Amino acid sequence: MRDAFFVMFSFLAILGGFLTVSRRSPMYSALSLMIFFGAVSGVMMILSAPFLALMQLMVYAGAILVLFLFVIMLLALREEDSGGERPWPLQLLAGIGCAVLFGLIAAAVLRREFVAWQPDKPGFGSPEEVGRTMFADFVLPFEVVSVLILAATMGAVVLAKKHLDKPEPPAQGGSTGTGGGH
Amino acid sequence: MQLGVVENLSFLTPEILLTVTLGAVIALDIGGPKDRKGLVARLAATGLGATLLMVILTYFELETKQRARVFLFADSFVVDPFSMFFKLVAGVCSFMIALFAAKVRRIESQGEGEFYTLLLVTTLGIFLMAGVTDLVGMVVAIETLSIPSYILAGFYKRDRGSSEASLKYVLYGATASGSMLFGLAFLYGLSGTTSFQGISAAIASGRADVLSISLMLGLVLIGLGFKISAAPFHMWTPDVYEGSPTAVTAYLSTASKAGGFAILIRLFYSILARPEVASRPEGQWIPIGDPGWTTLVAVIAVVTMTIGNLAAYKQTNVKRLLAYSSIAHAGYILLGFVVMHGSGLMAMLFYIATYVFMNLGAFLCVIAVSEAGGGEEISDFRGLGWRAPFLGFCMAAFLFSLTGLPPLAGFVGKVYLFAALVEHGWVWLSVVAALNSAVSLYYYVRVVKTMYLEGIPRRAGDVVPLRIGSHFGIMLFVCLVPTILFGIYWQPLARLATWSVGASAPVEARPVAAHK
């Protein structure tokens, strides 16, 4: 039973991932990503991590995906903006890269069973246990993430704000890479 | 040694001070007086200076108490001389950059508050990278460095070059982070733990397979190779270095790289190697399972330095030239990594410490020239040796030091690296590296030649002096002193580097429960 669900969800995840990268229209890509998020959330459920599964649905399939869709709609991309077909050598190279990556991972998986995994604590994956892990073992990364998010917010402000009232001083004689395009 | 939360915090004073400073910078930027020209810069520089002081104090505390290392937060973070060395280097870089940037008009007009906040966050990221011994902390630390760096690269918003730099950096960076995370996820899957010691213990006990772990560490190497701009993950470097504000370029090429090397050494030496005698990390190291990763890194180092040096030949832009030079230097530093001996690690640390000063100095010259109304093309440096004698002299010294000519710091660094290589049987590698150094002389000297032998004034009265201002003059001097001093009297730095490797170095395998 569990295996059947696993096969179903992982198949959906692969399908969603494939559609995300293969669709020409960014809108369809984003929607395919939703399939992927949902399927991964299902896999997490099977791995007895219900809290993470719910968070995955709420944060990724909910908030982040909606944000993607908004951005895509606001940009109002037209067909010609989405870039043409890549030249075939590049496509071939990307294909080889993916194949090598897949080969490496498959080799690692086939060489050895992954560590036999079972929930080692009662209540594993529950909100209480996740919270305890986060605030006990991983309190340092947790706190640093808050600084990181602050910096990211600040970055959004830097990128979005306009100096309407304060024009930039005239460029100093050819300073700082005006010709950057290479 | 396990400590409670409060004792933990006392060893994190530098990090806490950094965080407090960045909070204060934000508060001052939002709520400070309207007419506060330069106040934010001064606050940030003061905070960084105080942080540096705390780093030095903690360093001394470790030495005097003879405590090689202190593990914090359930063994996920370590305070040891090795991490303190990198914190010292990164702290010095950030401090210097904060001082440089204070006089760059364009940063001021774009918003100082944002610039210094982001700079402080990146510094925090590097401090954490130096000390983490856990995969989760490692990812968070690397992203804490990366994400603000992407924004800083595009800080000159109306400048196409800067925007392009930012976009390229973020796209390459995301790909690199992605593959790294992929590798890390599999590392956890293979070993059942996220701690470096745990993974090492899992290999030792046979629960995890060395070859699979090595393959996954290969994926992680992509992410870290990107950070230190090692080939073939160096493609972004020239464009990003050229387009970014020069102060940011200087930062990316020094502090950011130092952080990358710190985590690279810690990760690989903790998981795939162990000291021959457990208490002597300054001696020989033995690769675990040896799937030939030292050879892989040796090849990467050779390719990196060769690509960097050959591509630097035909550059006409000074920043771009220095970008390729910094790629080449990443290759040199990687040489110490393959030696598998404490002397190699010590040479890396020594080289990083000297490289930071000469590279910062070279970029500072570029900033000073462009702030004084000059440009960033090599042709803009014509006759600079006559127009600004002190700046010309400093630039020449930094470039010769980067080449590795005696009696400058770069020479001593290279000697340590090559000596470590030869001593441990990597003669071919040191020959290739020496050839590379010789090749690099050409393009460094070309800049010096442009400064001194072109545009020579006919009469003394013809000289159009380029005034760089006392601020940049003093800072150039500050970079010049270690560049020359460590070329003549390098023993203290060498002793510090040796001690930093010997007293702690990467974490040895300790029995740690697979699941905490």
XYZ file of C-alpha atoms in Angstrom:
698
model
C 0.000 0.000 0.000
C 2.706 2.426 1.030
C 4.774 1.453 -1.974
C 1.847 2.050 -4.279
C 1.390 5.549 -2.925
C 5.117 6.178 -3.145
C 5.206 5.126 -6.787
C 2.212 7.302 -7.553
C 3.571 10.412 -5.835
C 7.078 10.056 -7.183
C 5.740 9.513 -10.688
C 3.680 12.693 -10.319
C 6.718 14.561 -8.991
C 8.855 13.523 -11.954
C 6.073 14.389 -14.361
C 5.589 17.792 -12.713
C 9.319 18.485 -12.772
C 9.592 17.488 -16.413
C 6.646 19.657 -17.413
C 8.108 22.607 -15.461
C 11.288 22.639 -17.496
C 9.790 21.632 -20.814
C 6.815 24.034 -21.160
C 7.448 27.096 -23.292
C 4.973 29.309 -21.510
C 6.104 30.391 -18.034
C 2.504 30.200 -16.853
C 2.240 26.484 -17.660
C 5.664 25.967 -16.121
C 4.545 27.531 -12.869
C 1.371 25.471 -12.820
C 3.354 22.298 -13.475
C 5.521 23.244 -10.548
C 2.382 23.062 -8.426
C 1.931 19.404 -9.400
C 5.510 18.824 -8.324
C 5.062 20.547 -4.952
C 1.880 18.616 -4.255
C 3.522 15.309 -5.121
C 6.574 16.000 -2.966
C 4.279 16.861 -0.125
C 2.680 13.456 -0.611
C 6.080 11.765 -0.410
C 6.790 13.601 2.830
C 3.486 12.340 4.202
C 4.552 8.761 3.443
C 7.855 9.399 5.228
C 5.833 10.209 8.346
C 6.570 13.927 8.271
C 3.047 15.327 8.262
C 4.057 18.746 9.546
C 6.596 19.256 6.787
C 4.092 18.013 4.231
C 1.552 20.605 5.330
C 4.161 23.360 5.378
C 5.255 22.355 1.900
C 1.697 22.713 0.675
C 1.031 25.979 2.447
C 4.311 27.754 1.826
C 5.333 26.444 -1.580
C 2.144 25.449 -3.335
C 0.310 28.262 -1.609
C 2.360 31.361 -1.037
C 5.399 31.048 -3.281
C 3.601 29.707 -6.296
C 0.996 32.461 -6.130
C 3.862 34.925 -6.007
C 5.364 33.347 -9.125
C 2.054 33.577 -10.924
C 1.622 37.214 -9.946
C 5.087 38.080 -11.183
C 4.514 36.287 -14.469
C 1.209 38.070 -14.957
C 2.660 41.456 -14.018
C 5.523 41.033 -16.468
C 2.976 40.164 -19.178
C 5.508 38.184 -21.186
C 4.839 37.762 -24.853
C 5.841 34.814 -26.954
C 8.955 36.502 -28.385
C 10.197 37.510 -24.919
C 10.538 33.966 -23.758
C 13.670 33.460 -25.832
C 14.164 31.262 -28.852
C 15.271 27.697 -29.169
C 18.753 27.092 -27.769
C 21.419 26.030 -30.275
C 21.708 22.252 -30.428
C 25.266 21.980 -29.043
C 24.063 23.655 -25.872
C 21.083 21.348 -25.665
C 23.345 18.362 -26.183
C 25.735 19.619 -23.503
C 22.906 20.134 -21.039
C 21.621 16.658 -21.843
C 25.043 15.118 -21.221
C 25.362 17.062 -17.980
C 22.031 15.743 -16.754
C 22.900 12.212 -17.799
C 26.218 12.360 -15.931
C 24.497 13.712 -12.848
C 21.881 10.991 -13.037
C 24.586 8.388 -13.516
C 26.484 9.592 -10.464
C 23.449 9.491 -8.246
C 22.288 6.159 -9.614
C 25.774 4.770 -8.997
C 25.709 6.000 -5.425
C 22.246 4.559 -4.836
C 22.969 1.219 -6.452
C 26.268 0.722 -4.688
C 24.749 0.743 -1.295
C 21.483 0.657 0.461
C 20.693 3.973 2.026
C 20.757 3.944 5.794
C 17.748 1.914 6.841
C 15.462 4.572 8.039
C 12.813 4.491 10.652
C 11.344 7.101 12.944
C 13.629 6.937 15.942
C 11.638 9.043 18.324
C 8.024 8.863 19.321
C 6.159 11.689 17.685
C 8.719 12.041 14.899
C 7.623 14.583 12.329
C 5.000 16.119 14.564
C 4.998 19.896 15.056
C 6.311 19.437 18.611
C 9.264 17.346 17.523
C 10.086 19.621 14.580
C 9.994 22.626 16.895
C 12.183 20.908 19.447
C 14.779 19.984 16.834
C 14.723 23.455 15.385
C 15.171 25.253 18.689
C 17.559 22.806 20.316
C 19.915 21.226 17.810
C 19.576 23.761 15.035
C 19.076 26.957 16.964
C 22.113 28.630 15.411
C 21.107 28.143 11.768
C 17.559 29.066 12.750
C 18.650 32.392 14.199
C 20.981 33.086 11.298
C 18.155 32.495 8.857
C 16.339 35.413 10.448
C 19.303 37.670 9.648
C 19.383 36.216 6.165
C 15.720 37.006 5.613
C 16.309 40.527 6.876
C 19.102 40.920 4.328
C 16.904 39.525 1.582
C 14.151 42.003 2.477
C 16.692 44.771 2.401
C 17.885 43.560 -0.977
C 14.349 43.704 -2.326
C 14.157 47.305 -1.135
C 17.485 48.149 -2.755
C 16.396 46.661 -6.054
C 12.918 48.161 -6.024
C 13.393 51.676 -4.702
C 13.732 54.634 -7.013
C 15.681 57.769 -6.229
C 13.155 60.153 -7.693
C 14.131 63.027 -5.461
C 17.881 62.502 -5.562
C 19.379 62.207 -9.028
C 22.647 60.360 -9.274
C 25.764 62.488 -9.573
C 27.113 62.586 -13.111
C 29.228 59.570 -13.858
C 32.882 60.023 -13.060
C 34.956 59.918 -16.248
C 34.111 56.473 -17.512
C 33.891 54.939 -14.074
C 32.645 51.506 -13.249
C 32.075 49.238 -16.154
C 29.715 51.120 -18.417
C 30.508 48.656 -21.147
C 30.070 45.465 -19.142
C 28.435 43.352 -21.827
C 30.545 40.412 -22.900
C 33.153 19.622 25.620
C 29.511 20.483 26.030
C 28.373 23.868 27.243
C 25.084 25.463 28.112
C 23.478 28.216 26.080
C 24.986 31.099 28.035
C 28.516 29.700 27.954
C 27.961 29.073 24.260
C 27.219 32.707 23.658
C 30.416 33.944 25.280
C 32.403 32.268 22.512
C 30.249 33.891 19.901
C 30.983 37.481 20.905
C 32.329 38.435 17.446
C 29.223 37.124 15.712
C 26.907 38.751 18.235
C 28.728 42.045 17.940
C 28.371 41.892 14.172
C 24.644 41.279 14.452
C 24.223 44.112 16.930
C 26.175 46.423 14.621
C 24.009 45.594 11.688
C 20.913 46.235 13.764
C 22.348 49.583 14.831
C 23.180 50.472 11.232
C 19.604 49.782 10.163
C 18.231 51.771 13.096
C 20.509 54.707 12.355
C 19.672 54.596 8.679
C 15.940 54.675 9.330
C 15.689 56.833 12.416
C 18.910 58.818 12.424
C 19.258 62.537 11.809
C 18.693 63.706 8.252
C 22.064 65.324 7.881
C 24.304 62.420 8.784
C 26.793 62.295 5.996
C 29.120 59.395 6.577
C 27.778 58.564 10.023
C 26.484 55.161 8.927
C 29.831 54.323 7.393
C 31.626 55.295 10.561
C 29.258 53.248 12.709
C 29.701 50.189 10.519
C 33.478 50.579 10.493
C 33.551 50.998 14.267
C 31.417 47.899 14.721
C 33.676 45.909 12.427
C 36.724 47.195 14.254
C 35.256 46.119 17.583
C 34.381 42.733 16.092
C 37.945 42.345 14.920
C 39.135 43.113 18.421
C 36.833 40.443 19.855
C 38.124 37.942 17.306
C 41.685 38.646 18.419
C 40.705 38.378 22.081
C 38.966 35.050 21.524
C 42.021 33.881 19.611
C 44.210 34.731 22.606
C 41.766 33.132 24.998
C 41.990 29.877 23.078
C 45.753 30.068 23.209
C 46.178 30.974 26.850
C 43.659 28.444 28.116
C 45.191 25.771 25.920
C 41.745 24.803 24.762
C 42.157 23.633 21.261
C 38.507 23.866 20.436
C 35.107 24.548 21.855
C 32.063 22.852 20.394
C 28.826 24.775 20.531
C 25.183 24.111 19.754
C 25.139 20.352 19.919
C 28.484 20.047 18.089
C 27.241 21.966 15.085
C 29.616 24.900 15.477
C 33.205 24.944 16.553
C 35.368 27.773 17.826
C 38.963 26.831 17.193
C 42.122 28.599 16.024
C 41.462 27.425 12.471
C 38.104 29.204 12.324
C 39.471 32.205 14.204
C 42.181 32.599 11.578
C 39.599 32.874 8.827
C 37.449 35.175 10.939
C 40.463 37.400 11.389
C 41.133 37.494 7.642
C 37.496 38.112 6.748
C 37.125 40.695 9.506
C 40.145 42.626 8.253
C 38.761 42.562 4.706
C 35.332 43.805 5.733
C 36.836 46.491 7.916
C 39.004 47.718 5.071
C 36.142 47.604 2.572
C 33.924 49.555 4.951
C 36.621 52.212 5.151
C 37.174 52.274 1.364
C 33.523 52.521 0.618
C 33.062 55.456 2.970
C 34.707 57.703 0.406
C 33.082 56.292 -2.700
C 30.558 58.938 -3.703
C 28.348 56.663 -5.694
C 27.722 54.272 -2.813
C 26.745 57.189 -0.647
C 24.214 58.433 -3.173
C 22.741 54.956 -3.657
C 22.113 54.469 0.043
C 24.865 53.839 2.530
C 22.573 52.172 5.031
C 21.741 49.322 2.695
C 25.330 48.904 1.570
C 26.763 48.554 5.051
C 23.958 46.353 6.324
C 24.476 43.943 3.460
C 28.245 44.063 3.944
C 27.828 43.179 7.619
C 25.497 40.303 6.798
C 27.999 38.832 4.341
C 30.674 39.116 7.005
C 28.467 37.240 9.430
C 28.042 34.572 6.772
C 31.813 34.149 6.400
C 32.301 34.006 10.175
C 29.811 31.168 10.340
C 31.312 29.399 7.340
C 34.603 29.327 9.189
C 33.100 27.509 12.151
C 30.259 25.256 11.044
C 30.636 21.520 11.327
C 27.134 20.637 10.261
C 25.531 20.428 6.827
C 22.497 22.511 7.813
C 24.595 25.265 9.327
C 26.882 25.128 6.316
C 24.056 25.789 3.864
C 22.675 28.630 5.944
C 26.128 30.190 6.338
C 26.894 29.973 2.626
C 23.552 31.509 1.705
C 24.068 34.250 4.295
C 27.189 35.143 2.371
C 25.723 34.647 -1.100
C 22.374 36.387 -1.072
C 23.617 39.797 0.116
C 26.569 39.435 -2.307
C 24.180 39.128 -5.244
C 22.560 42.407 -4.243
C 25.860 44.145 -3.575
C 27.088 43.168 -7.058
C 24.132 45.042 -8.542
C 24.316 47.950 -6.160
C 24.786 50.564 -8.902
C 21.296 50.141 -10.207
C 21.437 52.472 -13.185
C 24.630 50.936 -14.395
C 24.051 48.229 -16.977
C 27.321 46.523 -16.119
C 26.416 46.327 -12.458
C 22.937 44.956 -13.153
C 24.371 42.411 -15.524
C 26.919 41.392 -12.907
C 24.194 40.911 -10.339
C 22.009 38.847 -12.645
C 24.871 36.647 -13.796
C 26.029 36.135 -10.246
C 22.591 35.170 -9.029
C 21.959 32.733 -11.901
C 25.315 30.989 -11.624
C 25.054 31.108 -7.857
C 21.628 29.506 -7.825
C 22.830 26.685 -10.058
C 25.863 26.109 -7.872
C 23.808 26.194 -4.674
C 21.303 23.845 -6.246
C 23.845 21.185 -7.072
C 25.460 21.609 -3.689
C 22.148 21.108 -1.890
C 21.497 18.052 -4.013
C 24.793 16.588 -2.889
C 24.164 17.500 0.742
C 20.732 15.872 0.727
C 22.298 12.636 -0.515
C 25.089 12.917 2.043
C 22.420 12.923 4.722
C 20.635 10.058 3.046
C 23.811 7.980 2.851
C 25.031 8.590 6.363
C 21.907 9.361 8.353
C 23.409 12.415 9.995
C 24.120 16.018 9.135
C 27.221 16.538 11.237
C 30.668 16.335 9.634
C 31.952 14.190 12.477
C 28.900 11.964 12.192
C 29.438 11.383 8.487
C 33.082 10.633 9.127
C 32.123 8.206 11.885
C 29.562 6.572 9.598
C 32.276 5.936 7.018
C 34.668 4.639 9.662
C 32.110 2.216 11.026
C 31.190 0.993 7.565
C 27.617 2.205 7.702
C 28.201 4.567 4.811
C 30.018 3.859 1.599
C 33.097 6.012 0.896
C 32.708 6.020 -2.870
C 29.080 7.149 -2.747
C 29.931 9.817 -0.205
C 32.784 11.006 -2.410
C 30.502 11.227 -5.450
C 28.099 13.386 -3.482
C 30.939 15.505 -2.150
C 31.797 16.041 -5.807
C 28.426 17.736 -6.219
C 29.144 19.814 -3.129
C 32.473 20.743 -4.689
C 30.573 22.454 -7.520
C 28.972 24.827 -5.042
C 32.206 25.512 -3.206
C 34.222 25.723 -6.429
C 31.860 28.433 -7.528
C 32.536 30.379 -4.341
C 36.297 30.277 -4.760
C 35.958 30.593 -8.570
C 37.854 27.433 -9.402
C 37.629 26.116 -12.962
C 35.336 25.022 -14.493
C 33.009 27.033 -12.257
C 34.827 30.313 -12.798
C 32.842 31.545 -15.818
C 30.966 34.152 -13.826
C 34.066 35.729 -12.309
C 35.273 38.162 -15.015
C 31.861 39.601 -15.787
C 30.801 39.901 -12.169
C 34.113 41.349 -11.039
C 34.138 43.864 -13.865
C 30.547 45.011 -13.492
C 30.242 45.164 -9.709
C 31.125 48.288 -7.768
C 34.884 48.021 -7.253
C 34.569 47.916 -3.466
C 32.296 44.883 -3.839
C 34.671 43.264 -6.321
C 37.480 43.662 -3.818
C 35.304 42.011 -1.203
C 34.261 39.112 -3.438
C 37.837 38.398 -4.412
C 39.165 38.336 -0.851
C 36.821 37.756 2.078
C 34.270 35.752 0.140
C 36.975 33.488 -1.249
C 38.569 33.042 2.165
C 35.203 31.840 3.488
C 34.920 29.394 0.603
C 38.350 27.963 1.342
C 37.584 27.670 5.055
C 34.511 25.540 4.502
C 36.183 23.567 1.712
C 39.075 22.554 3.950
C 36.845 21.823 6.905
C 34.363 19.728 4.960
C 36.796 17.598 2.984
C 39.407 17.184 5.677
C 36.771 16.296 8.270
C 34.975 13.729 6.165
C 37.501 12.224 3.779
C 40.714 12.423 5.738
C 42.124 12.013 9.207
C 45.434 12.948 10.779
C 47.919 10.109 10.981
C 48.327 10.827 14.669
C 45.001 12.064 15.960
C 46.477 14.789 18.125
C 48.790 16.118 15.431
C 46.791 17.734 12.631
C 49.922 19.647 11.648
C 51.488 16.395 10.520
C 50.575 13.903 7.831
C 46.929 13.283 6.895
C 45.596 10.025 5.569
C 42.778 9.980 3.028
C 39.939 7.700 4.057
C 39.144 5.081 1.442
C 41.101 7.215 -1.045
C 38.909 7.452 -4.116
C 41.532 9.780 -5.610
C 40.008 13.084 -4.711
C 43.393 14.683 -4.134
C 44.239 14.003 -7.781
C 40.908 15.517 -8.795
C 41.626 18.670 -6.805
C 45.156 18.795 -8.225
C 43.746 18.731 -11.747
C 41.209 21.419 -10.839
C 44.002 23.558 -9.388
C 46.140 23.223 -12.510
C 43.271 23.982 -14.879
C 42.171 26.925 -12.732
C 45.527 28.654 -12.619
C 46.282 27.999 -16.260
C 42.933 29.343 -17.461
C 43.234 32.363 -15.192
C 46.748 33.234 -16.304
C 46.215 32.634 -20.018
C 42.961 34.590 -20.157
C 44.462 37.513 -18.247
C 46.855 38.112 -21.149
C 44.589 39.960 -23.500
C 42.544 41.938 -20.993
C 42.372 45.692 -21.384
C 40.320 46.432 -18.286
C 42.169 46.449 -14.981
C 39.276 44.957 -13.013
C 38.885 42.181 -15.543
C 42.597 41.515 -15.438
C 42.491 41.300 -11.663
C 39.472 38.983 -11.948
C 41.463 36.504 -14.032
C 44.389 36.967 -11.690
C 42.145 36.067 -8.763
C 41.048 32.906 -10.597
C 44.709 31.999 -11.009
C 45.326 32.620 -7.323
C 42.448 30.338 -6.365
C 44.375 27.700 -8.288
C 47.588 28.382 -6.371
C 45.814 28.237 -3.024
C 44.164 24.931 -3.952
C 47.652 23.454 -4.327
C 48.017 23.356 -0.562
C 44.830 21.336 -0.408
C 46.205 18.337 -2.277
C 49.292 17.906 -0.119
C 47.437 16.054 2.644
C 49.830 17.375 5.227
C 49.616 20.080 7.843
C 52.305 22.023 6.021
C 50.033 22.283 2.978
C 47.170 23.622 5.061
C 49.504 26.040 6.763
C 50.736 27.247 3.359
C 47.120 27.795 2.262
C 46.378 29.865 5.342
C 49.548 31.859 4.932
C 48.876 32.460 1.266
C 45.283 33.524 1.874
C 46.381 36.014 4.532
C 48.976 37.629 2.277
C 46.826 37.421 -0.868
C 44.087 39.357 0.886
C 46.297 42.382 1.469
C 47.852 42.561 -1.972
C 44.569 42.014 -3.748
C 42.685 44.515 -1.610
C 45.493 46.968 -2.265
C 45.331 46.482 -6.035
C 41.577 47.044 -6.060
C 41.963 50.020 -3.760
C 44.275 51.585 -6.334
C 41.556 51.092 -8.957
C 38.994 52.736 -6.662
C 41.313 55.625 -5.854
C 42.021 56.265 -9.534
C 38.388 56.198 -10.573
C 37.334 58.359 -7.616
C 39.982 60.874 -8.638
C 38.447 61.070 -12.079
C 40.401 58.375 -13.906
C 39.093 55.233 -15.536
C 39.374 51.471 -15.171
C 40.999 50.623 -18.490
C 44.692 49.818 -18.512
C 45.163 52.730 -20.921
C 43.753 55.035 -18.240
C 46.750 54.119 -16.102
C 49.200 55.663 -18.579
C 51.830 57.723 -16.865
C 50.200 57.161 -13.501
C 53.564 56.502 -11.898
C 54.456 60.114 -12.653
C 51.068 61.680 -12.027
C 50.503 59.997 -8.646
C 53.878 58.682 -7.481
C 52.710 57.056 -4.249
C 49.745 55.321 -5.863
C 51.924 54.160 -8.723
C 54.482 52.739 -6.332
C 51.809 50.931 -4.296
C 50.128 49.469 -7.378
C 53.481 48.245 -8.655
C 54.250 46.662 -5.282
C 50.857 44.894 -5.158
C 51.198 43.603 -8.698
C 54.740 42.348 -8.131
C 53.593 40.697 -4.939
C 50.745 39.011 -6.836
C 53.320 37.746 -9.319
C 55.347 36.368 -6.450
C 58.558 38.357 -6.725
C 60.842 38.763 -3.716
C 61.046 40.551 -1.364
C 57.252 40.772 -1.210
C 54.683 38.761 0.698
C 53.434 36.913 -2.375
C 56.858 35.385 -2.851
C 56.997 33.915 0.648
C 53.471 32.534 0.245
C 54.421 30.796 -2.993
C 57.614 29.430 -1.456
C 55.625 27.814 1.355
C 53.138 26.334 -1.107
C 55.758 24.989 -3.498
C 57.918 23.693 -0.670
C 54.975 21.767 0.766
C 54.287 20.291 -2.683
C 57.856 19.231 -3.346
C 58.280 17.810 0.132
C 55.325 15.478 -0.340
C 56.013 14.226 -3.813
C 53.982 16.569 -5.969
C 56.967 17.796 -7.978
C 55.124 17.986 -11.315
C 52.474 20.136 -9.692
C 54.986 22.611 -8.322
C 56.696 22.795 -11.726
C 53.380 23.627 -13.395
C 52.642 26.217 -10.728
C 56.071 27.815 -11.095
C 55.613 27.991 -14.871
C 52.257 29.626 -14.293
C 53.824 32.226 -12.016
C 56.363 33.028 -14.678
C 53.610 33.449 -17.241
C 51.675 35.738 -14.927
C 54.630 38.100 -14.725
C 53.869 39.244 -18.264
C 50.433 40.703 -17.676
C 51.190 42.180 -14.272
C 54.284 43.893 -15.635
C 52.297 45.210 -18.590
C 50.253 47.316 -16.168
C 53.381 48.539 -14.412
C 54.937 49.355 -17.769
C 51.862 51.368 -18.749
C 52.115 53.283 -15.497
C 55.801 54.130 -15.736
C 57.048 53.852 -19.311
C 54.107 55.292 -21.202
C 53.024 58.902 -21.122
C 56.295 60.010 -19.557
C 56.143 63.764 -19.064
C 58.644 65.630 -21.258
C 59.373 68.336 -18.744
C 58.836 68.432 -15.010
C 56.162 71.088 -15.461
C 54.084 68.856 -17.767
C 52.991 66.465 -15.055
C 49.251 66.617 -14.430
C 49.069 65.348 -10.867
C 46.241 62.975 -9.966
C 45.154 63.735 -6.432
C 43.867 60.662 -4.629
C 43.246 62.293 -1.273
C 44.710 61.454 2.105
C 41.982 58.899 2.957
C 42.897 56.572 0.111
C 46.554 57.354 0.635
C 46.461 56.130 4.211
C 44.503 53.026 3.285
C 46.924 52.204 0.497
C 49.705 52.490 3.029
C 47.849 50.136 5.382
C 47.708 47.513 2.618
C 51.275 48.177 1.544
C 52.826 47.591 4.972
C 51.863 43.896 5.311
C 52.596 43.274 1.629
C 56.189 44.346 2.164
C 56.557 43.360 5.803
C 55.446 39.742 5.332
C 57.953 39.513 2.509
C 60.825 40.364 4.827
C 59.685 39.331 8.258
C 57.082 36.648 7.747
C 57.834 34.393 10.712
C 55.078 35.746 12.985
C 52.416 35.158 10.345
C 53.865 31.742 9.561
C 53.805 30.863 13.252
C 50.202 32.039 13.517
C 49.187 29.956 10.500
C 51.023 26.895 11.800
C 49.438 27.266 15.181
C 45.996 27.702 13.641
C 46.384 24.440 11.778
C 48.168 22.599 14.550
C 46.082 23.516 17.528
C 42.849 22.537 15.940
C 42.512 22.040 12.249
C 39.622 20.153 10.907
C 37.618 18.071 13.294
C 38.711 14.521 13.811
C 36.183 11.754 13.894
C 34.583 11.505 17.269
C 32.018 8.963 18.278
C 28.771 10.806 17.715
C 25.302 9.332 17.698
C 23.922 9.097 14.189
C 20.696 10.777 15.181
C 20.795 13.508 17.697
